[in-house]
Amino acid sequence: MLIKGPGSPGLCEKLGEDSGIGVTTERFPDGEIYVRLNGDVSGEDCVLVQTTHPNDHLLELMFILDALRDNGARTVTAVVPYFGYSRQDKAFKEGEGVSSRAIARMISSYADRFLTIDIHGERILDFFDIPSTNLTALDLLMEYSMGFEPDLFLAPDEGAKERVNSCSRGFGVPWDHLEKTRIDGSTVEIKPKEMDVQGMTVVILDDIISTGGTMIEASKQLYDMGAEEVHAGCTHGLFTGGSWKRLEKHFDSVFCTDTIEKGRCEVSVAPLLEELL
Ligand code: R5P
């Protein structure tokens, strides 16, 4: 039984237009969250699809998992299209909390299985005490990008390098990568690199766009080097602080999937999840 999480309404509709049950959510005057399952789940194998951004959706996820258990679901699979806090996957400084581990532990205490898409680092899966799976939406993003007739797929940093490398082969498009250094939460530096992109259409692909700083730095270099068209695609479009508008000025197009339902979401991850359901 599909449980349509309130954080992923569009995606859930695609997955189960005429099936599954929804979840009612309300806010109390003080902002606290109320959830209620809109159907009987007792004895069912339940698949909850619920993203975790912004924070309220993370709390809803916990409360819905608790309600599924309390109402007798036989098994619970937590499908979390965007697993938030994934960039805090270790204590970078003494005393820091490892947020992604805390969330993994909470999910493990309720669910039987966990599934996500393009998690920032596969190592986070080790934090789960239940079987956990990471799928990639990169093939879907590349398929969409083929409409631009790309000459090159580009990973903006080392982290995205392997992902782009392994998928680009299937499309017969060459790939390359840049080297990024993060200065702080909203500033990045990208090392200048000799690349022949003169007159080319380049598609930069990353797992997350947040402030847009990474993508914008990369696009500046590409245009400086003579690229004809530059497009930016990502799995998780956080578009923090309205970065969407800034990005549009620096790219021929910007596109993302529906793991977070902000903006247009040109590419749906539904085909990846349909098989599971
Ligand atoms: C970081 O390693 C991620 O893969 C993304 O590159 C990063 O989160 C993008 O953030 P921003 O859009 O703020 O530069």
Short mmCIF file of C-alpha atoms and ligand atoms in Angstrom, two decimals:
data_model
loop_
_atom_site.label_atom_id
_atom_site.label_comp_id
_atom_site.label_asym_id
_atom_site.label_seq_id
_atom_site.Cartn_x
_atom_site.Cartn_y
_atom_site.Cartn_z
CA MET A 1 0.00 0.00 0.00
CA LEU A 2 1.35 3.37 -1.08
CA ILE A 3 1.23 5.99 1.66
CA LYS A 4 1.23 9.39 0.01
CA GLY A 5 3.43 11.61 2.13
CA PRO A 6 2.50 15.30 2.26
CA GLY A 7 6.06 16.29 1.36
CA SER A 8 5.88 14.58 -2.04
CA PRO A 9 2.34 15.17 -3.34
CA GLY A 10 3.12 15.40 -7.05
CA LEU A 11 5.39 12.38 -7.04
CA CYS A 12 2.85 10.32 -5.07
CA GLU A 13 0.09 11.24 -7.52
CA LYS A 14 2.25 9.97 -10.37
CA LEU A 15 2.91 6.74 -8.50
CA GLY A 16 -0.63 5.96 -7.44
CA GLU A 17 -3.32 8.08 -9.02
CA ASP A 18 -6.06 5.65 -8.04
CA SER A 19 -4.44 3.74 -5.23
CA GLY A 20 -2.82 4.19 -1.87
CA ILE A 21 -3.87 6.46 0.95
CA GLY A 22 -3.07 10.03 1.84
CA VAL A 23 -2.11 11.61 5.11
CA THR A 24 -3.88 14.60 6.64
CA THR A 25 -1.54 17.17 8.13
CA GLU A 26 -2.40 20.25 10.12
CA ARG A 27 -0.52 22.87 12.07
CA PHE A 28 -1.45 23.76 15.61
CA PRO A 29 -1.44 27.49 16.47
CA ASP A 30 2.06 27.12 17.93
CA GLY A 31 3.33 25.56 14.69
CA GLU A 32 3.45 21.98 15.96
CA ILE A 33 2.54 19.33 13.41
CA TYR A 34 -0.44 16.94 13.42
CA VAL A 35 -0.64 13.92 11.11
CA ARG A 36 -3.38 11.33 10.54
CA LEU A 37 -3.45 8.37 8.16
CA ASN A 38 -6.49 8.52 5.86
CA GLY A 39 -7.12 4.77 5.80
CA ASP A 40 -6.63 1.40 7.44
CA VAL A 41 -3.07 0.09 7.14
CA SER A 42 -3.37 -2.88 9.46
CA GLY A 43 -1.66 -5.97 8.02
CA GLU A 44 -0.48 -4.05 4.94
CA ASP A 45 3.00 -3.81 3.46
CA CYS A 46 3.28 -0.05 3.40
CA VAL A 47 5.53 2.10 1.24
CA LEU A 48 5.68 5.66 2.51
CA VAL A 49 6.99 8.23 0.03
CA GLN A 50 7.98 11.41 1.85
CA THR A 51 10.77 13.88 1.24
CA THR A 52 12.61 15.67 4.07
CA HIS A 53 12.96 19.25 2.91
CA PRO A 54 12.07 21.67 4.39
CA ASN A 55 12.40 20.59 8.01
CA ASP A 56 8.65 20.21 8.61
CA HIS A 57 8.61 17.32 6.15
CA LEU A 58 11.27 15.58 8.18
CA LEU A 59 9.12 15.78 11.29
CA GLU A 60 6.09 14.59 9.33
CA LEU A 61 8.14 11.60 8.16
CA MET A 62 8.84 10.58 11.75
CA PHE A 63 5.24 11.03 12.87
CA ILE A 64 3.84 9.09 9.89
CA LEU A 65 6.28 6.22 10.44
CA ASP A 66 5.19 6.12 14.07
CA ALA A 67 1.51 6.11 13.05
CA LEU A 68 2.09 3.28 10.55
CA ARG A 69 3.66 1.14 13.26
CA ASP A 70 1.01 2.03 15.80
CA ASN A 71 -1.79 1.17 13.35
CA GLY A 72 -0.52 -2.32 12.62
CA ALA A 73 1.29 -2.01 9.26
CA ARG A 74 2.87 -5.39 8.51
CA THR A 75 6.01 -3.91 7.00
CA VAL A 76 7.09 -0.33 6.40
CA THR A 77 9.37 0.84 3.61
CA ALA A 78 10.51 4.44 3.93
CA VAL A 79 11.09 5.94 0.50
CA VAL A 80 12.79 9.28 1.06
CA PRO A 81 13.37 10.94 -2.33
CA TYR A 82 15.63 13.61 -0.81
CA PHE A 83 17.52 12.64 2.32
CA GLY A 84 18.26 15.97 4.01
CA TYR A 85 21.23 16.77 6.24
CA SER A 86 23.32 14.44 4.11
CA ARG A 87 26.15 16.95 3.88
CA GLN A 88 26.63 16.69 7.66
CA ASP A 89 27.80 13.08 7.53
CA LYS A 90 30.70 13.44 9.92
CA ALA A 91 31.89 15.68 12.72
CA PHE A 92 34.06 18.14 10.80
CA LYS A 93 34.92 19.87 14.11
CA GLU A 94 35.02 18.45 17.59
CA GLY A 95 31.62 18.47 19.26
CA GLU A 96 29.53 18.64 16.10
CA GLY A 97 26.44 16.47 15.73
CA VAL A 98 26.38 14.01 12.84
CA SER A 99 22.90 14.96 11.68
CA SER A 100 22.53 12.43 8.88
CA ARG A 101 23.39 9.63 11.31
CA ALA A 102 20.78 10.84 13.79
CA ILE A 103 18.10 10.80 11.08
CA ALA A 104 19.22 7.37 9.83
CA ARG A 105 18.89 6.01 13.36
CA MET A 106 15.41 7.45 13.75
CA ILE A 107 14.23 5.95 10.45
CA SER A 108 15.82 2.61 11.32
CA SER A 109 13.90 2.46 14.57
CA TYR A 110 10.56 2.53 12.70
CA ALA A 111 11.02 1.22 9.17
CA ASP A 112 11.96 -2.19 7.79
CA ARG A 113 13.61 -0.85 4.65
CA PHE A 114 14.95 2.48 3.46
CA LEU A 115 15.26 3.71 -0.09
CA THR A 116 16.50 7.06 -1.35
CA ILE A 117 17.75 8.78 -4.50
CA ASP A 118 21.19 10.29 -5.08
CA ILE A 119 22.16 10.46 -1.44
CA HIS A 120 25.06 12.87 -1.05
CA GLY A 121 27.45 10.12 0.06
CA GLU A 122 26.84 6.37 -0.14
CA ARG A 123 28.66 6.05 3.21
CA ILE A 124 25.52 7.42 4.89
CA LEU A 125 23.79 4.13 4.11
CA ASP A 126 26.07 2.53 6.72
CA PHE A 127 24.32 4.57 9.41
CA PHE A 128 21.14 2.54 8.85
CA ASP A 129 20.41 -0.61 10.84
CA ILE A 130 17.94 -1.77 8.16
CA PRO A 131 18.47 -2.69 4.49
CA SER A 132 19.05 0.57 2.64
CA THR A 133 19.23 1.35 -1.06
CA ASN A 134 20.34 4.37 -3.06
CA LEU A 135 19.11 4.84 -6.63
CA THR A 136 20.41 7.41 -9.07
CA ALA A 137 18.38 9.84 -11.13
CA LEU A 138 21.37 10.81 -13.21
CA ASP A 139 20.31 8.65 -16.17
CA LEU A 140 16.94 10.40 -16.20
CA LEU A 141 18.64 13.82 -16.05
CA MET A 142 20.99 12.86 -18.87
CA GLU A 143 18.11 11.54 -20.94
CA TYR A 144 16.35 14.89 -20.49
CA SER A 145 19.59 16.73 -21.37
CA MET A 146 19.84 14.91 -24.69
CA GLY A 147 17.23 17.39 -25.93
CA PHE A 148 19.98 20.05 -25.82
CA GLU A 149 22.29 17.88 -27.96
CA PRO A 150 25.14 18.17 -25.45
CA ASP A 151 28.79 17.96 -26.46
CA LEU A 152 29.95 17.49 -22.88
CA PHE A 153 28.61 16.45 -19.48
CA LEU A 154 30.44 18.15 -16.64
CA ALA A 155 30.70 17.33 -12.94
CA PRO A 156 31.30 20.52 -10.94
CA ASP A 157 33.45 18.80 -8.30
CA GLU A 158 35.22 15.60 -7.31
CA GLY A 159 32.14 14.36 -5.44
CA ALA A 160 30.01 14.33 -8.58
CA LYS A 161 32.79 12.98 -10.79
CA GLU A 162 32.16 9.25 -10.44
CA ARG A 163 28.40 9.60 -10.79
CA VAL A 164 28.70 11.57 -14.03
CA ASN A 165 31.43 9.31 -15.37
CA SER A 166 29.51 6.08 -14.87
CA CYS A 167 26.26 7.33 -16.43
CA SER A 168 27.59 9.40 -19.34
CA ARG A 169 29.00 6.33 -21.11
CA GLY A 170 25.50 5.03 -21.77
CA PHE A 171 24.69 8.22 -23.71
CA GLY A 172 27.87 8.37 -25.75
CA VAL A 173 28.61 11.90 -24.53
CA PRO A 174 32.11 12.72 -23.21
CA TRP A 175 32.43 13.97 -19.67
CA ASP A 176 34.86 16.00 -17.59
CA HIS A 177 35.02 17.45 -14.09
CA LEU A 178 36.09 20.60 -12.27
CA GLU A 179 37.76 20.99 -8.90
CA LYS A 180 35.86 22.94 -6.31
CA THR A 181 36.91 24.27 -2.90
CA ARG A 182 34.17 25.35 -0.52
CA ILE A 183 35.11 28.53 1.36
CA ASP A 184 31.90 28.74 3.41
CA GLY A 185 28.20 27.85 3.17
CA SER A 186 27.59 30.23 0.26
CA THR A 187 31.01 30.74 -1.32
CA VAL A 188 32.95 28.31 -3.49
CA GLU A 189 36.06 28.57 -5.61
CA ILE A 190 36.54 26.56 -8.76
CA LYS A 191 40.06 25.96 -9.95
CA PRO A 192 40.60 27.26 -13.48
CA LYS A 193 41.03 24.37 -15.88
CA GLU A 194 42.21 24.09 -19.47
CA MET A 195 39.32 22.60 -21.43
CA ASP A 196 38.35 22.93 -25.04
CA VAL A 197 34.69 23.90 -24.85
CA GLN A 198 34.75 26.46 -27.66
CA GLY A 199 31.32 26.55 -29.31
CA MET A 200 30.12 23.59 -27.26
CA THR A 201 26.88 22.85 -25.44
CA VAL A 202 27.81 21.82 -21.91
CA VAL A 203 25.47 20.30 -19.33
CA ILE A 204 26.66 20.53 -15.71
CA LEU A 205 25.13 17.89 -13.45
CA ASP A 206 25.22 17.76 -9.66
CA ASP A 207 23.29 16.02 -6.90
CA ILE A 208 22.18 19.22 -5.13
CA ILE A 209 21.73 22.86 -6.07
CA SER A 210 21.35 24.93 -2.92
CA THR A 211 22.60 28.54 -3.07
CA GLY A 212 23.58 27.99 -6.69
CA GLY A 213 27.14 29.14 -5.93
CA THR A 214 28.77 25.97 -7.29
CA MET A 215 26.85 26.01 -10.56
CA ILE A 216 27.28 29.75 -11.14
CA GLU A 217 31.06 29.62 -10.61
CA ALA A 218 31.28 26.73 -13.06
CA SER A 219 29.14 28.48 -15.68
CA LYS A 220 31.30 31.63 -15.53
CA GLN A 221 34.37 29.62 -16.39
CA LEU A 222 32.66 27.78 -19.21
CA TYR A 223 31.37 30.94 -20.88
CA ASP A 224 34.81 32.55 -20.42
CA MET A 225 36.31 29.59 -22.25
CA GLY A 226 33.90 30.05 -25.14
CA ALA A 227 31.09 27.58 -24.46
CA GLU A 228 28.07 28.32 -26.64
CA GLU A 229 25.36 27.00 -24.30
CA VAL A 230 25.55 25.98 -20.65
CA HIS A 231 22.74 24.10 -18.88
CA ALA A 232 22.55 23.11 -15.20
CA GLY A 233 20.76 20.03 -13.92
CA CYS A 234 20.50 18.46 -10.49
CA THR A 235 18.57 15.78 -8.68
CA HIS A 236 17.67 17.83 -5.61
CA GLY A 237 16.67 21.43 -6.28
CA LEU A 238 16.79 23.16 -2.90
CA PHE A 239 17.12 26.59 -4.56
CA THR A 240 17.85 28.27 -1.23
CA GLY A 241 16.88 31.93 -0.87
CA GLY A 242 15.34 32.09 -4.33
CA SER A 243 18.63 31.11 -6.01
CA TRP A 244 16.51 29.96 -8.94
CA LYS A 245 16.31 33.55 -10.23
CA ARG A 246 20.06 34.09 -9.96
CA LEU A 247 20.75 30.79 -11.72
CA GLU A 248 18.48 31.64 -14.62
CA LYS A 249 20.71 34.62 -15.45
CA HIS A 250 23.77 32.38 -15.73
CA PHE A 251 22.38 29.42 -17.67
CA ASP A 252 20.52 28.66 -20.83
CA SER A 253 18.34 26.39 -18.70
CA VAL A 254 18.16 24.97 -15.19
CA PHE A 255 16.33 21.73 -14.46
CA CYS A 256 15.82 19.33 -11.57
CA THR A 257 13.76 16.34 -10.48
CA ASP A 258 10.75 16.10 -8.18
CA THR A 259 12.61 14.71 -5.15
CA ILE A 260 11.91 18.17 -3.74
CA GLU A 261 8.77 19.76 -5.10
CA LYS A 262 9.82 23.37 -5.46
CA GLY A 263 9.57 25.04 -8.82
CA ARG A 264 9.04 23.22 -12.07
CA CYS A 265 10.65 19.78 -11.57
CA GLU A 266 11.17 18.98 -15.26
CA VAL A 267 12.26 15.38 -14.61
CA SER A 268 10.25 12.94 -12.49
CA VAL A 269 11.86 10.16 -10.49
CA ALA A 270 8.58 8.21 -10.59
CA PRO A 271 9.96 5.66 -13.13
CA LEU A 272 12.70 4.76 -10.64
CA LEU A 273 10.19 4.10 -7.88
CA GLU A 274 7.48 2.45 -9.96
CA GLU A 275 9.50 -0.72 -10.22
CA LEU A 276 9.74 -0.96 -6.45
CA LEU A 277 6.03 -0.41 -5.96
C1 R5P B 1 28.26 19.49 -2.50
O1 R5P B 1 29.27 18.80 -2.48
C2 R5P B 1 27.08 19.19 -3.36
O2 R5P B 1 27.33 18.12 -4.22
C3 R5P B 1 26.66 20.40 -4.15
O3 R5P B 1 27.69 20.74 -5.06
C4 R5P B 1 26.39 21.57 -3.24
O4 R5P B 1 25.53 21.21 -2.22
C5 R5P B 1 25.81 22.73 -4.02
O5 R5P B 1 25.61 23.78 -3.14
P1 R5P B 1 25.48 25.26 -3.65
O6 R5P B 1 24.39 25.30 -4.68
O7 R5P B 1 25.13 26.05 -2.42
O8 R5P B 1 26.82 25.66 -4.21
#
